[in-house]
Amino acid sequence: MKPMDNYVYNSNNTLQKKTVSQTITNFIDDKYANERLGWKWDEILVPCVEDSTFDQIHRSSKVSLSILLRHDDFHFVRARHQIPDNAIFLLDERGRLYFSHRNLVSSNGRPATPFVSLRDITVDVTGRADLEDDLRLLARIAASSGGWIVSGDEISVGQWLRFNGLQVPTNEQETRDLLDLLNFSTLPEPPKYGNYWQLLDAPDTSPFKLEGNNRAIILDLKQSFTMYSEAIVNVLGRSVLIESGPSDGATTSMDYRLQQLLESTASRHGQDYLSRLGWLNEAAATQQSTELAEQLAVAAILLDLDPALDIANTHFAGFDLYARRYFKQHPSQVRTELEAHLIKHLHVAPPFAPLVAQMILAGMAPEYLFADWPSSLRMGTPAWVIATQAVHLVEALAPGASRKMTYQHLMGFSQSTKSLAPLAALQAEGSVDPVVTWAWMNGVITRDAQGDLSAKEIERAMREYDQYIDMTLKAAECFSTPLPDRRQLALQELKSQERHCDPDELLVKHRGSGGGAGRKVSVLDLYMGDELHTQDWDRIKGTSIYKSFPNLPYLYPVTELYESATNSHFESVLEGLARNIQIAISQVLPEDTASLQYGAIGIYCVQNMNYKPARVTGRYGFSPATYVPGETGRYGVILCVKHGYAVKCFELFPLRMECRYNPNLEAFFKPLITGNGYPLDTRFADKKKFELIPVDLQAYLQNVPPKTGVLSRVHVRRIGVLEAPADHSDRDNQIPFYRSSRMETLGRLVARQNPYITEKEIHQLGLQQTAREKAIEKTDAIFNIILNLIIPFKGCVEGLTSGDPKKHGGAIFDCIVDAAVLAMTIFAAPVAIAAAASKAAAIAGKLLSASRVLAKTALSLFNPLSGLPQLLKAGGKLIGRGLTKLSGHTLSLAHQAKQQLRFLTGANSYDLIKAIEHTGSATQLRTSLDTVAHARALFKNDLIEDAHQVLQKLHANDAKRLSKIPESELAHLLEKTLGDIARQSDAAQSLKKVLDPQVVESLIRQQAKKYTLANLHQFSNHNTLPELFETTLTIEYKNLQFMHNHQRTLLTTDLGKAPFDSLLDEMKFNPAGLTDNTDRAAAWIVHASSSRNDVDRVKDLLLEFSRNNKPLNDPAVYAELHKRIAPKDAGGLRSPTGEARYPSNVSGAALLEQHAKALDPAGEHFSRQMLGAMLGYHSFVDGNGRTARAVYAIAELRKNRFHPLGKAAEDALSGLN
């Protein structure tokens, strides 16, 4: 598929994901590579995309590993193993060190797969103290980058998967599932207003919740600018130029017209609403008044029409969004009828009805707004359940995003993300409502007198849907049994009795009659020809084969084996057909079910009419031209039903699982029914010719979709009768109509009387005769029957067999809408087609299986702890889009799922309108407490004693306890907890030996803000994140120690000698030949900078500071200089890193200040000492090089000189190389 753009996505992350996906695709399509490497994803390499999220984490550890590899002691290891310079080194999270050459494997011109062959050299560094310490430190860092650190420009596929929280596949199927996930896991950017219900569906703890008095205030305000009972949207819309008809410009799209309406309303009335609601005094409101006002406009419009609206309801202002009348209707019908309801009953002006309908449905039933549903999709079917579940999943993650997805992307996202645990769990809980709706539309469940659904009825809905899907899948299983193969049966029997016998060994005839002299025949062919038991055939010479294999003459006759197998297969086909017929009948409209259940049914097959020309018979006889019955349609029958005095006719197509009422047939079949009026005395005529009857003959003959408005010349023949039941007073209402014993009988009767393939034909297809040519004509005729089964899935099969990946992906999802139509009985089709059909059937089967919901999942939503009653009130949904109101667990799952997607797609957030913060005063009170007190109040647990226990609670992610806690509060608690743990670490104590405790505290506090809840939940052990934090502080300590020692050494070193005196070639930075030292210094600074600088501005700074004689080793002076030469540096924290030798800017600033005080500005080498210290300590987030060179240049200019130092001198002074 064409990847969808993820909003706020990191393009580097997307590129990295594509690179991994392509590498996996190349590997899995290369059988030789599969055999060579197996599924060792830690050894398969993929390019690392620079500046991707993974690269940012992995880069510093990779640099640290390269520093270790340059250690003097490691030179001996290299020499011992003759390790080349281009070797790849890998370190795992256990501290094991490996090296390898970069290898390639490919076959048949396919793209090569790079891989490593690991050689363990850990033992070579054991006992070397410095190296062992560094390995242990790097091993801890490896845990944060997928378990490995890899040198060079490549990483392993396995580590990238672990880094993103994905399961590392162990076989081909898991790998293909992973590819689906990588291809479909990105969500598009939601529309501006998402689902329009951010205020109407605000959390209970939000200060902006529109309940009770707030709703009354909004309704009262309507009176200030409307008259009488006119809908408020009509008044608001008049002042906005909104076109009601379609046009060719994007400016008149639905979203744009709604945006114009809401922005206009917010600008004219927003302040009045905010003031009356008291929200202008809220601290948050001052920053988000525009967003609040626009969301209030939505609320005002919808509350005016339905003051009691709720996102968890199934009704809006008297309109039932899930009425039974929508059974078998296309989803677009609901929106059409809702717009008509708004116009007729709520007096919304026609131009605004589509806009209002969009706002209503976006929150309450977003599945009706999806624009890319296939035309054949119908509500009340399993395909609709699957589709609705997919929409609900997307809307739970990113409200409004489903409206911008294609059908293929929607279904791909829904199914592929099941491999992510949080998403799978979220989808399971969000799948309940579609199943309940299915049960309601299909008449499986009932409401009580008040319209409520009990928990028992919900449980029944889950159970009945499960049984319905089970019946569908079992039907597919019946059809999927391979065609019996006589040769394979013979081979299996032969091997079971004499497993060492070669079935292809050739024998010659030694005795007996019947010819065959000199002809050589294989053992297997003789067994199939029923000649092996005669022992007339044997080896040309040597030991008799019957002595070598004494059981050969007594093998069970192949004919009997094959007869039994073909009979079993035929019965399996009949069972599948019978189930298909029951499923097809389940789709009959409720008003037609009574006739099928209680009436007499005549079953008629349909035959085409062949023209027979006039001819002379005998001497004087003459036979006129006429039409005679011909081929019988194998793929459909007509059910003629007499119930009371009414006659109804249905066209039944078992393989298409379709049963449709055809009222136009009643006039034709009524004359075929006779009787005295009693149900048990109904009789149906045997046969009848019809000249022009309203049926599509090709649907019966070729299994194509039946067309309407077609007239055909046919002959109908009665093949069975199902009499009306004598008494139906004992009808079990707990059993759905389609599963009743009567419908089971009907299904078996139709299947046996009109199968699409006969037992004899199955016998012929699998005969595998030795002289097969004799049966070619017969077999090809039967084969054409089988090929007709492919026709309904033509697009699917063509796509899956095309070899084009784009068509391949689309073809799979072209078949999803027919997920219930699993009758892909293509066992005799060519291999490629059979494989394609099998794959499509498997996908459809997975979809149906995945749509099932465990009863315990549904009943868990009735948990009284979540505030749910034991009755689902009339018009209510269990989840729908009201999940934040109904299930704390579901809310937590949604949060986890969003975090998982952020890792995988690079999205910064899937939250809508981040400006609106639903934070209350209780949160503000708790956040003012210390860590343990905060946690005790939050978790309501006085047994919490220390920060480690707090972290454990946060990691456990207790859904019920955290469901209503703002994410910002949890993030704040995590910061405090990590900070408390870090302060007690050995690394923090070590830092205090070289830094003031206040500096250490500042560093820990700022570094703790870098970690998120997503980082905590990324690891299975809650201790991993604080361990990584401590590792970061350990790296900081090592860098500080190194830099402190290096800079102290410079104080007693002659910096006028090599390597500190190397100069930059004048022509490189001063091609114009400037002679003034200030001009030369400014040019030198600008040349060395990686940022754009105005040379005149730099020159002015040099002149100013070289004349003012301010002490350059004063922190205030060089801080001022930095601010002016690097004005874009926003400050903040540059975290400690193993990527370079310099420390964080917090620690660096503290040690630079301390070190600079010891320098003498009058000293000969003061300028070089300051340059080395400022570069080495790196005390600013950005602009360190510019500031250091400016200080150096000013110190030189004050002595009326300027020596442009080169890169070698800078590196030697700073110690960074």
PDB file of N, CA and C in Angstrom, residues 283-351:
ATOM      1  N   ALA A 283      -6.690  29.391  34.771  1.00  0.00           N
ATOM      2  CA  ALA A 283      -5.344  29.663  34.252  1.00  0.00           C
ATOM      3  C   ALA A 283      -5.160  29.091  32.859  1.00  0.00           C
ATOM      4  N   ALA A 284      -5.703  27.903  32.647  1.00  0.00           N
ATOM      5  CA  ALA A 284      -5.533  27.257  31.343  1.00  0.00           C
ATOM      6  C   ALA A 284      -6.291  27.980  30.248  1.00  0.00           C
ATOM      7  N   ALA A 285      -7.426  28.563  30.605  1.00  0.00           N
ATOM      8  CA  ALA A 285      -8.293  29.154  29.591  1.00  0.00           C
ATOM      9  C   ALA A 285      -7.657  30.357  28.914  1.00  0.00           C
ATOM     10  N   THR A 286      -6.818  31.067  29.643  1.00  0.00           N
ATOM     11  CA  THR A 286      -6.201  32.251  29.052  1.00  0.00           C
ATOM     12  C   THR A 286      -5.327  31.886  27.863  1.00  0.00           C
ATOM     13  N   GLN A 287      -4.811  30.658  27.836  1.00  0.00           N
ATOM     14  CA  GLN A 287      -3.940  30.229  26.751  1.00  0.00           C
ATOM     15  C   GLN A 287      -4.696  29.476  25.663  1.00  0.00           C
ATOM     16  N   GLN A 288      -5.933  29.138  25.913  1.00  0.00           N
ATOM     17  CA  GLN A 288      -6.638  28.269  24.972  1.00  0.00           C
ATOM     18  C   GLN A 288      -8.058  28.748  24.712  1.00  0.00           C
ATOM     19  N   SER A 289      -8.293  30.038  24.862  1.00  0.00           N
ATOM     20  CA  SER A 289      -9.660  30.535  24.729  1.00  0.00           C
ATOM     21  C   SER A 289     -10.225  30.277  23.335  1.00  0.00           C
ATOM     22  N   THR A 290      -9.382  30.339  22.307  1.00  0.00           N
ATOM     23  CA  THR A 290      -9.884  30.099  20.942  1.00  0.00           C
ATOM     24  C   THR A 290     -10.380  28.677  20.789  1.00  0.00           C
ATOM     25  N   GLU A 291      -9.572  27.708  21.237  1.00  0.00           N
ATOM     26  CA  GLU A 291      -9.977  26.306  21.124  1.00  0.00           C
ATOM     27  C   GLU A 291     -11.232  26.032  21.948  1.00  0.00           C
ATOM     28  N   LEU A 292     -11.278  26.590  23.132  1.00  0.00           N
ATOM     29  CA  LEU A 292     -12.453  26.393  23.987  1.00  0.00           C
ATOM     30  C   LEU A 292     -13.701  26.988  23.348  1.00  0.00           C
ATOM     31  N   ALA A 293     -13.548  28.173  22.800  1.00  0.00           N
ATOM     32  CA  ALA A 293     -14.705  28.850  22.201  1.00  0.00           C
ATOM     33  C   ALA A 293     -15.240  28.071  21.005  1.00  0.00           C
ATOM     34  N   GLU A 294     -14.351  27.507  20.189  1.00  0.00           N
ATOM     35  CA  GLU A 294     -14.801  26.744  19.023  1.00  0.00           C
ATOM     36  C   GLU A 294     -15.457  25.429  19.436  1.00  0.00           C
ATOM     37  N   GLN A 295     -14.908  24.805  20.471  1.00  0.00           N
ATOM     38  CA  GLN A 295     -15.550  23.580  20.965  1.00  0.00           C
ATOM     39  C   GLN A 295     -16.888  23.908  21.636  1.00  0.00           C
ATOM     40  N   LEU A 296     -16.973  25.080  22.256  1.00  0.00           N
ATOM     41  CA  LEU A 296     -18.249  25.510  22.849  1.00  0.00           C
ATOM     42  C   LEU A 296     -19.292  25.757  21.765  1.00  0.00           C
ATOM     43  N   ALA A 297     -18.846  26.206  20.609  1.00  0.00           N
ATOM     44  CA  ALA A 297     -19.780  26.404  19.489  1.00  0.00           C
ATOM     45  C   ALA A 297     -20.410  25.069  19.091  1.00  0.00           C
ATOM     46  N   VAL A 298     -19.592  24.020  19.054  1.00  0.00           N
ATOM     47  CA  VAL A 298     -20.118  22.681  18.767  1.00  0.00           C
ATOM     48  C   VAL A 298     -21.144  22.290  19.822  1.00  0.00           C
ATOM     49  N   ALA A 299     -20.758  22.483  21.089  1.00  0.00           N
ATOM     50  CA  ALA A 299     -21.641  22.101  22.189  1.00  0.00           C
ATOM     51  C   ALA A 299     -22.965  22.860  22.129  1.00  0.00           C
ATOM     52  N   ALA A 300     -22.903  24.169  21.841  1.00  0.00           N
ATOM     53  CA  ALA A 300     -24.122  24.975  21.787  1.00  0.00           C
ATOM     54  C   ALA A 300     -25.064  24.481  20.687  1.00  0.00           C
ATOM     55  N   ILE A 301     -24.502  24.165  19.522  1.00  0.00           N
ATOM     56  CA  ILE A 301     -25.328  23.711  18.396  1.00  0.00           C
ATOM     57  C   ILE A 301     -25.988  22.380  18.705  1.00  0.00           C
ATOM     58  N   LEU A 302     -25.232  21.438  19.263  1.00  0.00           N
ATOM     59  CA  LEU A 302     -25.772  20.096  19.503  1.00  0.00           C
ATOM     60  C   LEU A 302     -26.682  20.052  20.734  1.00  0.00           C
ATOM     61  N   LEU A 303     -26.319  20.774  21.796  1.00  0.00           N
ATOM     62  CA  LEU A 303     -27.177  20.784  22.991  1.00  0.00           C
ATOM     63  C   LEU A 303     -28.512  21.459  22.707  1.00  0.00           C
ATOM     64  N   ASP A 304     -28.510  22.417  21.801  1.00  0.00           N
ATOM     65  CA  ASP A 304     -29.760  23.060  21.415  1.00  0.00           C
ATOM     66  C   ASP A 304     -30.726  22.042  20.802  1.00  0.00           C
ATOM     67  N   LEU A 305     -30.197  21.083  20.081  1.00  0.00           N
ATOM     68  CA  LEU A 305     -31.036  20.076  19.426  1.00  0.00           C
ATOM     69  C   LEU A 305     -31.370  18.917  20.353  1.00  0.00           C
ATOM     70  N   ASP A 306     -30.446  18.577  21.261  1.00  0.00           N
ATOM     71  CA  ASP A 306     -30.668  17.461  22.192  1.00  0.00           C
ATOM     72  C   ASP A 306     -29.996  17.798  23.523  1.00  0.00           C
ATOM     73  N   PRO A 307     -30.724  18.441  24.435  1.00  0.00           N
ATOM     74  CA  PRO A 307     -30.123  18.862  25.712  1.00  0.00           C
ATOM     75  C   PRO A 307     -29.579  17.704  26.539  1.00  0.00           C
ATOM     76  N   ALA A 308     -30.065  16.492  26.301  1.00  0.00           N
ATOM     77  CA  ALA A 308     -29.627  15.337  27.102  1.00  0.00           C
ATOM     78  C   ALA A 308     -28.618  14.478  26.362  1.00  0.00           C
ATOM     79  N   LEU A 309     -27.982  15.035  25.346  1.00  0.00           N
ATOM     80  CA  LEU A 309     -27.086  14.206  24.525  1.00  0.00           C
ATOM     81  C   LEU A 309     -25.931  13.651  25.361  1.00  0.00           C
ATOM     82  N   ASP A 310     -25.462  12.499  24.943  1.00  0.00           N
ATOM     83  CA  ASP A 310     -24.327  11.836  25.582  1.00  0.00           C
ATOM     84  C   ASP A 310     -23.627  11.010  24.516  1.00  0.00           C
ATOM     85  N   ILE A 311     -22.311  11.045  24.503  1.00  0.00           N
ATOM     86  CA  ILE A 311     -21.566  10.339  23.470  1.00  0.00           C
ATOM     87  C   ILE A 311     -21.756   8.832  23.549  1.00  0.00           C
ATOM     88  N   ALA A 312     -22.173   8.344  24.733  1.00  0.00           N
ATOM     89  CA  ALA A 312     -22.373   6.907  24.915  1.00  0.00           C
ATOM     90  C   ALA A 312     -23.781   6.459  24.543  1.00  0.00           C
ATOM     91  N   ASN A 313     -24.614   7.393  24.076  1.00  0.00           N
ATOM     92  CA  ASN A 313     -25.986   7.031  23.691  1.00  0.00           C
ATOM     93  C   ASN A 313     -26.039   6.484  22.272  1.00  0.00           C
ATOM     94  N   THR A 314     -27.116   5.784  21.983  1.00  0.00           N
ATOM     95  CA  THR A 314     -27.365   5.306  20.618  1.00  0.00           C
ATOM     96  C   THR A 314     -28.440   6.133  19.924  1.00  0.00           C
ATOM     97  N   HIS A 315     -29.009   7.105  20.636  1.00  0.00           N
ATOM     98  CA  HIS A 315     -30.041   7.973  20.067  1.00  0.00           C
ATOM     99  C   HIS A 315     -29.597   9.428  20.148  1.00  0.00           C
ATOM    100  N   PHE A 316     -30.008  10.216  19.161  1.00  0.00           N
ATOM    101  CA  PHE A 316     -29.799  11.655  19.205  1.00  0.00           C
ATOM    102  C   PHE A 316     -31.126  12.323  18.867  1.00  0.00           C
ATOM    103  N   ALA A 317     -31.667  13.044  19.838  1.00  0.00           N
ATOM    104  CA  ALA A 317     -32.905  13.805  19.627  1.00  0.00           C
ATOM    105  C   ALA A 317     -33.990  12.962  18.977  1.00  0.00           C
ATOM    106  N   GLY A 318     -34.151  11.737  19.477  1.00  0.00           N
ATOM    107  CA  GLY A 318     -35.202  10.870  18.981  1.00  0.00           C
ATOM    108  C   GLY A 318     -34.833  10.037  17.775  1.00  0.00           C
ATOM    109  N   PHE A 319     -33.621  10.206  17.276  1.00  0.00           N
ATOM    110  CA  PHE A 319     -33.200   9.430  16.104  1.00  0.00           C
ATOM    111  C   PHE A 319     -32.342   8.253  16.563  1.00  0.00           C
ATOM    112  N   ASP A 320     -32.765   7.032  16.184  1.00  0.00           N
ATOM    113  CA  ASP A 320     -32.057   5.814  16.573  1.00  0.00           C
ATOM    114  C   ASP A 320     -30.956   5.520  15.558  1.00  0.00           C
ATOM    115  N   LEU A 321     -29.710   5.634  16.011  1.00  0.00           N
ATOM    116  CA  LEU A 321     -28.572   5.435  15.118  1.00  0.00           C
ATOM    117  C   LEU A 321     -28.344   3.974  14.762  1.00  0.00           C
ATOM    118  N   TYR A 322     -28.913   3.069  15.558  1.00  0.00           N
ATOM    119  CA  TYR A 322     -28.679   1.639  15.337  1.00  0.00           C
ATOM    120  C   TYR A 322     -30.000   0.874  15.254  1.00  0.00           C
ATOM    121  N   ALA A 323     -30.979   1.465  14.602  1.00  0.00           N
ATOM    122  CA  ALA A 323     -32.300   0.836  14.490  1.00  0.00           C
ATOM    123  C   ALA A 323     -32.224  -0.446  13.672  1.00  0.00           C
ATOM    124  N   ARG A 324     -33.159  -1.357  13.977  1.00  0.00           N
ATOM    125  CA  ARG A 324     -33.178  -2.632  13.244  1.00  0.00           C
ATOM    126  C   ARG A 324     -33.515  -2.447  11.767  1.00  0.00           C
ATOM    127  N   ARG A 325     -34.133  -1.324  11.437  1.00  0.00           N
ATOM    128  CA  ARG A 325     -34.506  -1.126  10.035  1.00  0.00           C
ATOM    129  C   ARG A 325     -33.275  -0.949   9.141  1.00  0.00           C
ATOM    130  N   TYR A 326     -32.121  -0.731   9.740  1.00  0.00           N
ATOM    131  CA  TYR A 326     -30.905  -0.568   8.945  1.00  0.00           C
ATOM    132  C   TYR A 326     -30.247  -1.911   8.612  1.00  0.00           C
ATOM    133  N   PHE A 327     -30.837  -2.992   9.073  1.00  0.00           N
ATOM    134  CA  PHE A 327     -30.309  -4.314   8.761  1.00  0.00           C
ATOM    135  C   PHE A 327     -30.228  -4.499   7.242  1.00  0.00           C
ATOM    136  N   LYS A 328     -29.036  -4.870   6.782  1.00  0.00           N
ATOM    137  CA  LYS A 328     -28.761  -5.105   5.356  1.00  0.00           C
ATOM    138  C   LYS A 328     -28.725  -3.820   4.525  1.00  0.00           C
ATOM    139  N   GLN A 329     -28.703  -2.658   5.191  1.00  0.00           N
ATOM    140  CA  GLN A 329     -28.578  -1.393   4.473  1.00  0.00           C
ATOM    141  C   GLN A 329     -27.103  -0.983   4.419  1.00  0.00           C
ATOM    142  N   HIS A 330     -26.756  -0.131   3.450  1.00  0.00           N
ATOM    143  CA  HIS A 330     -25.404   0.410   3.385  1.00  0.00           C
ATOM    144  C   HIS A 330     -25.271   1.491   4.455  1.00  0.00           C
ATOM    145  N   PRO A 331     -24.094   1.627   5.080  1.00  0.00           N
ATOM    146  CA  PRO A 331     -23.919   2.621   6.158  1.00  0.00           C
ATOM    147  C   PRO A 331     -24.306   4.043   5.774  1.00  0.00           C
ATOM    148  N   SER A 332     -24.144   4.406   4.517  1.00  0.00           N
ATOM    149  CA  SER A 332     -24.468   5.775   4.099  1.00  0.00           C
ATOM    150  C   SER A 332     -25.943   6.100   4.294  1.00  0.00           C
ATOM    151  N   GLN A 333     -26.790   5.069   4.383  1.00  0.00           N
ATOM    152  CA  GLN A 333     -28.221   5.287   4.551  1.00  0.00           C
ATOM    153  C   GLN A 333     -28.519   5.979   5.870  1.00  0.00           C
ATOM    154  N   VAL A 334     -27.743   5.681   6.904  1.00  0.00           N
ATOM    155  CA  VAL A 334     -27.986   6.266   8.225  1.00  0.00           C
ATOM    156  C   VAL A 334     -27.785   7.770   8.183  1.00  0.00           C
ATOM    157  N   ARG A 335     -26.700   8.207   7.568  1.00  0.00           N
ATOM    158  CA  ARG A 335     -26.455   9.647   7.498  1.00  0.00           C
ATOM    159  C   ARG A 335     -27.547  10.341   6.698  1.00  0.00           C
ATOM    160  N   THR A 336     -27.967   9.718   5.614  1.00  0.00           N
ATOM    161  CA  THR A 336     -29.031  10.313   4.793  1.00  0.00           C
ATOM    162  C   THR A 336     -30.302  10.502   5.611  1.00  0.00           C
ATOM    163  N   GLU A 337     -30.666   9.484   6.376  1.00  0.00           N
ATOM    164  CA  GLU A 337     -31.888   9.571   7.171  1.00  0.00           C
ATOM    165  C   GLU A 337     -31.724  10.521   8.357  1.00  0.00           C
ATOM    166  N   LEU A 338     -30.513  10.597   8.918  1.00  0.00           N
ATOM    167  CA  LEU A 338     -30.288  11.537  10.021  1.00  0.00           C
ATOM    168  C   LEU A 338     -30.449  12.973   9.530  1.00  0.00           C
ATOM    169  N   GLU A 339     -29.915  13.284   8.372  1.00  0.00           N
ATOM    170  CA  GLU A 339     -30.067  14.631   7.823  1.00  0.00           C
ATOM    171  C   GLU A 339     -31.544  14.953   7.584  1.00  0.00           C
ATOM    172  N   ALA A 340     -32.280  13.987   7.075  1.00  0.00           N
ATOM    173  CA  ALA A 340     -33.716  14.209   6.848  1.00  0.00           C
ATOM    174  C   ALA A 340     -34.439  14.424   8.174  1.00  0.00           C
ATOM    175  N   HIS A 341     -34.030  13.685   9.229  1.00  0.00           N
ATOM    176  CA  HIS A 341     -34.626  13.842  10.567  1.00  0.00           C
ATOM    177  C   HIS A 341     -34.348  15.241  11.111  1.00  0.00           C
ATOM    178  N   LEU A 342     -33.123  15.718  10.931  1.00  0.00           N
ATOM    179  CA  LEU A 342     -32.761  17.052  11.413  1.00  0.00           C
ATOM    180  C   LEU A 342     -33.605  18.127  10.728  1.00  0.00           C
ATOM    181  N   ILE A 343     -33.852  17.953   9.447  1.00  0.00           N
ATOM    182  CA  ILE A 343     -34.622  18.946   8.692  1.00  0.00           C
ATOM    183  C   ILE A 343     -36.105  18.887   9.062  1.00  0.00           C
ATOM    184  N   LYS A 344     -36.659  17.679   9.120  1.00  0.00           N
ATOM    185  CA  LYS A 344     -38.108  17.527   9.309  1.00  0.00           C
ATOM    186  C   LYS A 344     -38.534  17.748  10.756  1.00  0.00           C
ATOM    187  N   HIS A 345     -37.815  17.159  11.698  1.00  0.00           N
ATOM    188  CA  HIS A 345     -38.275  17.170  13.090  1.00  0.00           C
ATOM    189  C   HIS A 345     -37.583  18.223  13.955  1.00  0.00           C
ATOM    190  N   LEU A 346     -36.383  18.637  13.600  1.00  0.00           N
ATOM    191  CA  LEU A 346     -35.659  19.612  14.418  1.00  0.00           C
ATOM    192  C   LEU A 346     -35.502  20.938  13.700  1.00  0.00           C
ATOM    193  N   HIS A 347     -36.061  21.030  12.511  1.00  0.00           N
ATOM    194  CA  HIS A 347     -36.144  22.291  11.754  1.00  0.00           C
ATOM    195  C   HIS A 347     -34.773  22.906  11.465  1.00  0.00           C
ATOM    196  N   VAL A 348     -33.778  22.055  11.233  1.00  0.00           N
ATOM    197  CA  VAL A 348     -32.475  22.543  10.796  1.00  0.00           C
ATOM    198  C   VAL A 348     -32.573  22.869   9.313  1.00  0.00           C
ATOM    199  N   ALA A 349     -32.056  24.012   8.925  1.00  0.00           N
ATOM    200  CA  ALA A 349     -32.100  24.399   7.514  1.00  0.00           C
ATOM    201  C   ALA A 349     -31.326  23.394   6.680  1.00  0.00           C
ATOM    202  N   PRO A 350     -31.842  23.040   5.509  1.00  0.00           N
ATOM    203  CA  PRO A 350     -31.183  22.016   4.669  1.00  0.00           C
ATOM    204  C   PRO A 350     -29.695  22.240   4.423  1.00  0.00           C
ATOM    205  N   PRO A 351     -29.229  23.502   4.212  1.00  0.00           N
ATOM    206  CA  PRO A 351     -27.783  23.655   3.970  1.00  0.00           C
ATOM    207  C   PRO A 351     -26.929  23.241   5.164  1.00  0.00           C
TER     208      PRO A 351
END
